[in-house]
XYZ file of C-alpha atoms in Angstrom:
367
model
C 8.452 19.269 -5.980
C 8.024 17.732 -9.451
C 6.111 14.667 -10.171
C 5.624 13.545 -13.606
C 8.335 10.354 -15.118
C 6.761 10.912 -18.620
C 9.724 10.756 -21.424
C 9.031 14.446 -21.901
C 9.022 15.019 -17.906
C 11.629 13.358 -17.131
C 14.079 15.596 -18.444
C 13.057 18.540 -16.308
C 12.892 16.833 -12.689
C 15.526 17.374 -9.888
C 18.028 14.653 -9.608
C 16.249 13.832 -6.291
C 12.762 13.791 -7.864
C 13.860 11.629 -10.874
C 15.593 8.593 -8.697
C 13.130 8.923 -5.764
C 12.772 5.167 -5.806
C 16.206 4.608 -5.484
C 16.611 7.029 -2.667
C 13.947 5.194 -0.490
C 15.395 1.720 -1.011
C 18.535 3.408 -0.005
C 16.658 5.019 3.017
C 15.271 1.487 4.162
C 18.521 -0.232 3.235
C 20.607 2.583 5.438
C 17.987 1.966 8.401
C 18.198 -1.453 8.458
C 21.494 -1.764 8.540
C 21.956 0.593 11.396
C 19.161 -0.684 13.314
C 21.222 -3.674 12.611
C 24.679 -2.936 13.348
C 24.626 0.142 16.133
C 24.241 -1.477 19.360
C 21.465 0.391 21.027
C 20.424 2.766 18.448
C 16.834 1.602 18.552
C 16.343 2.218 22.363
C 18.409 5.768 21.697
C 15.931 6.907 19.108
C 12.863 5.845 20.677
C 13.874 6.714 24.693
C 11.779 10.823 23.305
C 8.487 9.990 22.243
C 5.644 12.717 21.514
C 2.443 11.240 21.361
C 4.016 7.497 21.297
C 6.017 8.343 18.111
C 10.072 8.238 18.378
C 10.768 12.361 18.283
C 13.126 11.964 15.324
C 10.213 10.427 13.273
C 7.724 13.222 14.322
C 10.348 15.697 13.393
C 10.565 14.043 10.110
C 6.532 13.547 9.816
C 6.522 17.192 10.108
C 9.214 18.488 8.346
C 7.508 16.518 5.405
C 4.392 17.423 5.635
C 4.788 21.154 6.197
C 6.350 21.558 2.059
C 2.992 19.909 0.527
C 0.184 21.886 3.044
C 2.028 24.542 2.340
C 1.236 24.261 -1.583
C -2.299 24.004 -1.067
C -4.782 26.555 -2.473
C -6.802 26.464 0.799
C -9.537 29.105 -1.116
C -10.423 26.802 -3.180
C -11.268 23.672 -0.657
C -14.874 24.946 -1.121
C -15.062 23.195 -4.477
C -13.941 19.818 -2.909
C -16.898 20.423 0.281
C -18.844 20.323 -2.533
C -18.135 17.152 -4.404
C -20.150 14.147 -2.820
C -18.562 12.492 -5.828
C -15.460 12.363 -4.122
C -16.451 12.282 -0.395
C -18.926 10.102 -0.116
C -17.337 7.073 -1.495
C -13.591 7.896 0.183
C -15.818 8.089 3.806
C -16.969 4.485 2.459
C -13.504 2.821 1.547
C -11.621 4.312 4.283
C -14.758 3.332 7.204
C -16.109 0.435 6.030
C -14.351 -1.162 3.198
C -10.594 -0.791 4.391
C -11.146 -2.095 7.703
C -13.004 -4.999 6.422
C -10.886 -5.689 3.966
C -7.623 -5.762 6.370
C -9.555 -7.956 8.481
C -10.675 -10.713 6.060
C -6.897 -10.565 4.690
C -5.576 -11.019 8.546
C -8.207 -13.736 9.326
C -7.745 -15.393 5.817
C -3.578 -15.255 5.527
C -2.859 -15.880 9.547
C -5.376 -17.592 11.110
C -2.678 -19.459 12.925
C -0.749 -16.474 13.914
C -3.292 -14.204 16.732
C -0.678 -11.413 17.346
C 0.617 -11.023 13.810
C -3.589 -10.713 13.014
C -4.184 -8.481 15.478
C -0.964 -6.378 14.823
C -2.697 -6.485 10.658
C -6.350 -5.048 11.645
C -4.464 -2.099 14.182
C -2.972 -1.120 11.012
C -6.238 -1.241 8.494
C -7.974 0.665 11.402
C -5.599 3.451 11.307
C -6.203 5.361 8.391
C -3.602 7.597 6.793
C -3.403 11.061 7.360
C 0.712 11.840 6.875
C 2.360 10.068 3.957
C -0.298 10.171 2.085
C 0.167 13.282 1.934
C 3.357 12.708 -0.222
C 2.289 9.701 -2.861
C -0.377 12.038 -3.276
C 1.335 15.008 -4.358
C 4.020 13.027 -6.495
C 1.065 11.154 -8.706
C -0.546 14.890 -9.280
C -3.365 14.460 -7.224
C -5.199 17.124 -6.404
C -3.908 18.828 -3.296
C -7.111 20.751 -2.337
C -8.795 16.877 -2.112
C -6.082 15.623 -0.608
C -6.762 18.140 2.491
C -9.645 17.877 3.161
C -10.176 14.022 3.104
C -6.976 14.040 5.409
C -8.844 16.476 7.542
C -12.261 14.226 7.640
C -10.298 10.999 8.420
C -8.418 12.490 10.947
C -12.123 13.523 12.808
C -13.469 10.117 12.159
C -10.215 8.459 13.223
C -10.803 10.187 16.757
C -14.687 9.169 16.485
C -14.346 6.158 15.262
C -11.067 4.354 16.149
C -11.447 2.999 19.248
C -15.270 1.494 18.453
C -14.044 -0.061 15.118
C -11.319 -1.693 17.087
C -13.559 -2.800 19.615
C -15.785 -4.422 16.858
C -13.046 -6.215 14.705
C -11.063 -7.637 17.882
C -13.382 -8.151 20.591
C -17.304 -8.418 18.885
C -16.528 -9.847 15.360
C -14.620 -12.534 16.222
C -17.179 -14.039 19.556
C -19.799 -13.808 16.471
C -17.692 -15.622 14.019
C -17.167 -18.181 16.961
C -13.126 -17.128 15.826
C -12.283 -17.144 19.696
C -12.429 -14.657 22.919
C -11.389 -11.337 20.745
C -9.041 -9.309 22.201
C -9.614 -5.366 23.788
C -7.893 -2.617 22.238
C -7.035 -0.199 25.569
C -6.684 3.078 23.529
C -7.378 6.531 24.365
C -9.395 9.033 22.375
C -8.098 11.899 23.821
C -4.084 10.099 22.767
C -5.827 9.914 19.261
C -6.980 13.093 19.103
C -3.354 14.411 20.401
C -2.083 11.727 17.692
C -4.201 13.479 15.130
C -3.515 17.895 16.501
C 0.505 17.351 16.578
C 0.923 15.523 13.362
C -1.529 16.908 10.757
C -2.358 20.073 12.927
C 0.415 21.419 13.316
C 1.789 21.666 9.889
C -1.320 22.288 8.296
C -1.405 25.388 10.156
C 2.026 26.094 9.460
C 0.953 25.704 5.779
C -2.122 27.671 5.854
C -0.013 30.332 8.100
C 2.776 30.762 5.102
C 0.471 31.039 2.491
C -1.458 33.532 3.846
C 1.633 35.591 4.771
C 3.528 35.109 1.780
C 0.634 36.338 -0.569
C -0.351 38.706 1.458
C 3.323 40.111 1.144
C 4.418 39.492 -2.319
C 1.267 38.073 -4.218
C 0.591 34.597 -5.306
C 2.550 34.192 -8.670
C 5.936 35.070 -6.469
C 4.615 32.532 -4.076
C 4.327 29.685 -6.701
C 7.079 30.302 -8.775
C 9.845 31.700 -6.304
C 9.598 30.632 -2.331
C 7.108 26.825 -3.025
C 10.548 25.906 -5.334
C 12.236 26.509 -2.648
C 10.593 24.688 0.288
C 8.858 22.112 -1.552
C 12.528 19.819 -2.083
C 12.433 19.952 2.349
C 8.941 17.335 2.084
C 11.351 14.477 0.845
C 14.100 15.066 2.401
C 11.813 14.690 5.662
C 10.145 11.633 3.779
C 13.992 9.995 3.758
C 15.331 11.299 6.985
C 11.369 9.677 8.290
C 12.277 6.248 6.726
C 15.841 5.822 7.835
C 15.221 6.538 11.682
C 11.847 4.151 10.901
C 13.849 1.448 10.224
C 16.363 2.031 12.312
C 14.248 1.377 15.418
C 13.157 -1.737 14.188
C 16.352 -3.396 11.937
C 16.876 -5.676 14.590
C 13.320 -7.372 14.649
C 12.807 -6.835 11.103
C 16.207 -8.577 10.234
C 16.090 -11.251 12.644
C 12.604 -13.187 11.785
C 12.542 -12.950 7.927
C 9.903 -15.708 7.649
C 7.021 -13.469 9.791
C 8.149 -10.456 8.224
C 6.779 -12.523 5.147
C 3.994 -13.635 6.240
C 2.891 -10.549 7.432
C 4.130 -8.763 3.963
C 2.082 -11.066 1.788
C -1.519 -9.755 3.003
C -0.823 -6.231 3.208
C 0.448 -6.683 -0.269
C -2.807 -7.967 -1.391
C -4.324 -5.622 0.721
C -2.658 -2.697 -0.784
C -3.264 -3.390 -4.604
C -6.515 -4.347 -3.889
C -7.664 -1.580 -2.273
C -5.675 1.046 -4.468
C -6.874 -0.454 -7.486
C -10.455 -0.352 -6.744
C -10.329 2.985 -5.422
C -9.214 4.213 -8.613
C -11.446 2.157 -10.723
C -14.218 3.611 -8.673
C -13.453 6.778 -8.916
C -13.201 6.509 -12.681
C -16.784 5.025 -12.744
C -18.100 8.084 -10.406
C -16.681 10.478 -12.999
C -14.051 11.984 -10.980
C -11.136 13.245 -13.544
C -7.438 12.260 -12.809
C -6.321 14.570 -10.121
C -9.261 13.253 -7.603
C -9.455 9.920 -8.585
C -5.659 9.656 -7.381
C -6.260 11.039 -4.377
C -9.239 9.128 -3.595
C -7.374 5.930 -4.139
C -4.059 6.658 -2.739
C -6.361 7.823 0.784
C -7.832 4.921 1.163
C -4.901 2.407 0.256
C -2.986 4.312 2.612
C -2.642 3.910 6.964
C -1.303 6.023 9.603
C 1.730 3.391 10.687
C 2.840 5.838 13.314
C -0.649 5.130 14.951
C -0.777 1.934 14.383
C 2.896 1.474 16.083
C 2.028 3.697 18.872
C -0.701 1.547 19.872
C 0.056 -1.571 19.481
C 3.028 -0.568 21.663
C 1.132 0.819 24.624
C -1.497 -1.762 24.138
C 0.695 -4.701 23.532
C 4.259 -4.225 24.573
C 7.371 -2.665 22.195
C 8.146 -6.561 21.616
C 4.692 -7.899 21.012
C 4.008 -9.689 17.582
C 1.398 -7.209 17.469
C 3.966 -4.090 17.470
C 6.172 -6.424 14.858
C 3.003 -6.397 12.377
C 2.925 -2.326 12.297
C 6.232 -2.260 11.552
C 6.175 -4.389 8.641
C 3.371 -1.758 8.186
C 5.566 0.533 6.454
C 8.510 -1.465 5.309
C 5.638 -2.774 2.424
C 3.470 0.351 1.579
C 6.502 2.930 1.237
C 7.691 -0.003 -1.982
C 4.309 -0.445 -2.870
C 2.901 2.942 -3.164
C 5.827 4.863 -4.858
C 5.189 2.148 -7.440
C 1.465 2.809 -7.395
C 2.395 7.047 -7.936
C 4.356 5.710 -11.486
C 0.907 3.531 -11.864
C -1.655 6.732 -11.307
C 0.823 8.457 -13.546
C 0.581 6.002 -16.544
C -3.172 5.704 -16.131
C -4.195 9.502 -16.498
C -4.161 8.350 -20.735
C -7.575 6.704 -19.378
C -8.692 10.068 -18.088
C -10.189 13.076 -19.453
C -7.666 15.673 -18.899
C -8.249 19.283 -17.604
C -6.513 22.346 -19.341
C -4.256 22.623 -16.293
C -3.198 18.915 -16.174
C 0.086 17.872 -17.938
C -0.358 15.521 -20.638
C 1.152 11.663 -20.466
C 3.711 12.066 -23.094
C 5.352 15.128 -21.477
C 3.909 17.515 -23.834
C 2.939 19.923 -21.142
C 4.901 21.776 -18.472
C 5.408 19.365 -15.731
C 3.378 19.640 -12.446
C 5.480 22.212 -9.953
């Protein structure tokens, strides 16, 4: 998979890779409308859940992660251990800063709205370890960083979830004198099953078929013969993921246009915000392109299919709450392709390693 829109680029990407932002408007488009017009499609998709999550969309969750874990150089995650540069402030703006920040946006923009609010600070609690994986890859990030913040916000999101969701709905609020709070009755143990069948399993899928496929024919046929050849399947799973997404929930989305706004306009904020200062920061700490992306493009990101799931069990599949994580998606899959042509732009304002391609196209594009 080829990620880099430069002039000089853009010439050698895949008719897929070149109108990928076409493709997903089409994909949210196409879901809508059948979510829309197929009587009863939503209930079909969603009657086989694994872990809360409709089994088309964990199909699709995995068949697009699997492509881009399998790309990773997993002998060289040591370097990224190793960088408090880079871990120490994405533990910050995924822990402390995102949450906070989705909170004060939920409080600020719906204070009149308790379910939509609630519904908001789910989704800032639940911190992205899936699609990520894909903005990061198409901005060149750095793949190595990319898996093994995913792998330390998946731990803290079992650790952590439940007690952060506690504080923001329940505590926070009876402080604030906001009101009562509200619980948030989720298990660990469905996190941590959350967290095993949709990063586990393909990372060890990915770590499996690199192993084997060196092993057996060396890395440079690995790289250059049988990751072209997978890598296309990661979005093709990322449009297959976004059609049956939508699909569940055209009918709500469609129907109450004015919440759907009013939920959209925070998470906006929310997302540039928080994208834009990750990257910023990571400038400042001295982190070069690659890492800097993927610092900022983990914390901007959530984990929607978690968010979904629990507002769901926790609320009802009807709830304003449940309404609010969909939105979830339906404004960062927009907003963060856009961001990937943004991180692409703004390597010019980064020193640029030999292996990096250069922003006027100059050098081979990213594979």
């Amino acid at each position: 998979m080829t990620a880099a829109p430069a002039p000089g680029v853009a010439g050698r990407l895949s008719f897929l890779d070149r109108y990928l932002a076409v493709w997903i408007l089409v994909a949210m488009a196409a879901g809508l409308g059948l979510g829309r017009l197929v009587p009863g499609l939503g209930d079909a998709l969603a009657k086989v859940t694994v872990t809360g999550v409709s089994l088309p969309i964990a199909l699709g969750l995995l068949a697009m992660m699997y492509p881009v874990l399998a790309k990773v150089r997993y002998d060289r995650l040591d370097t990224v251990t190793r960088d408090r540069r880079l871990l120490i402030p994405s533990l910050v703006l995924n822990w402390l800063i995102g949450p906070a920040v989705m909170s004060a946006l939920a409080w600020l923009f719906l204070p009149d709205l308790p379910e939509y609010r609630t519904g908001l600070i789910i989704v800032g609690l639940a911190r992205c370890i899936a699609m990520v994986i894909i903005w990061n890859d198409l901005a060149c990030g750095d793949r190595e960083a990319a898996a093994v913040l995913v792998a330390l916000n998946s731990v803290f999101q079992v650790l952590a979830f439940g007690l952060l969701g506690w504080f923001y709905l329940d505590l926070l609020p009876r402080w604030l004198g906001l009101g009562d709070g509200q619980g948030l009755d989720v298990s660990v143990w469905h996190i941590a099953l959350n967290v095993l069948v949709f990063l586990g399993i393909p990372l060890v899928a990915g770590f499996l078929t690199r192993r084997l496929g060196e092993r057996a024919r060396g890395r440079t046929w690995y790289e250059t013969k049988l990751i072209p050849r997978i890598g296309p399947y990661a979005l093709y799973g990322l449009l297959f993921t976004i059609v049956v997404l939508f699909a569940l929930q055209g009918d709500a989305i469609t129907s109450r246009p004015v919440d759907v706004a009013r939920i959209a306009l925070p998470l906006l904020v929310y997302f540039a915000v928080l994208w834009t200062g990750s990257m910023a920061l990571g400038r400042a700490v001295g982190l070069d392109h690659p890492r800097a992306t993927t610092l900022a493009f983990t914390a901007a990101g959530n984990n929607f299919e978690l968010a979904i799931a629990v507002a769901i069990a926790t609320f009802g599949a009807t709830s304003g709450q449940a309404l609010a994580g969909v939105v979830g998606p339906l404004i960062e899959v927009p907003v963060l392709i856009a961001l990937v042509h943004v991180a692409l732009a703004a390597r010019r304002y980064f020193p640029r390693a030999a292996t990096e391609p250069s922003p006027d196209g100059t050098d081979a594009a990213r594979a």
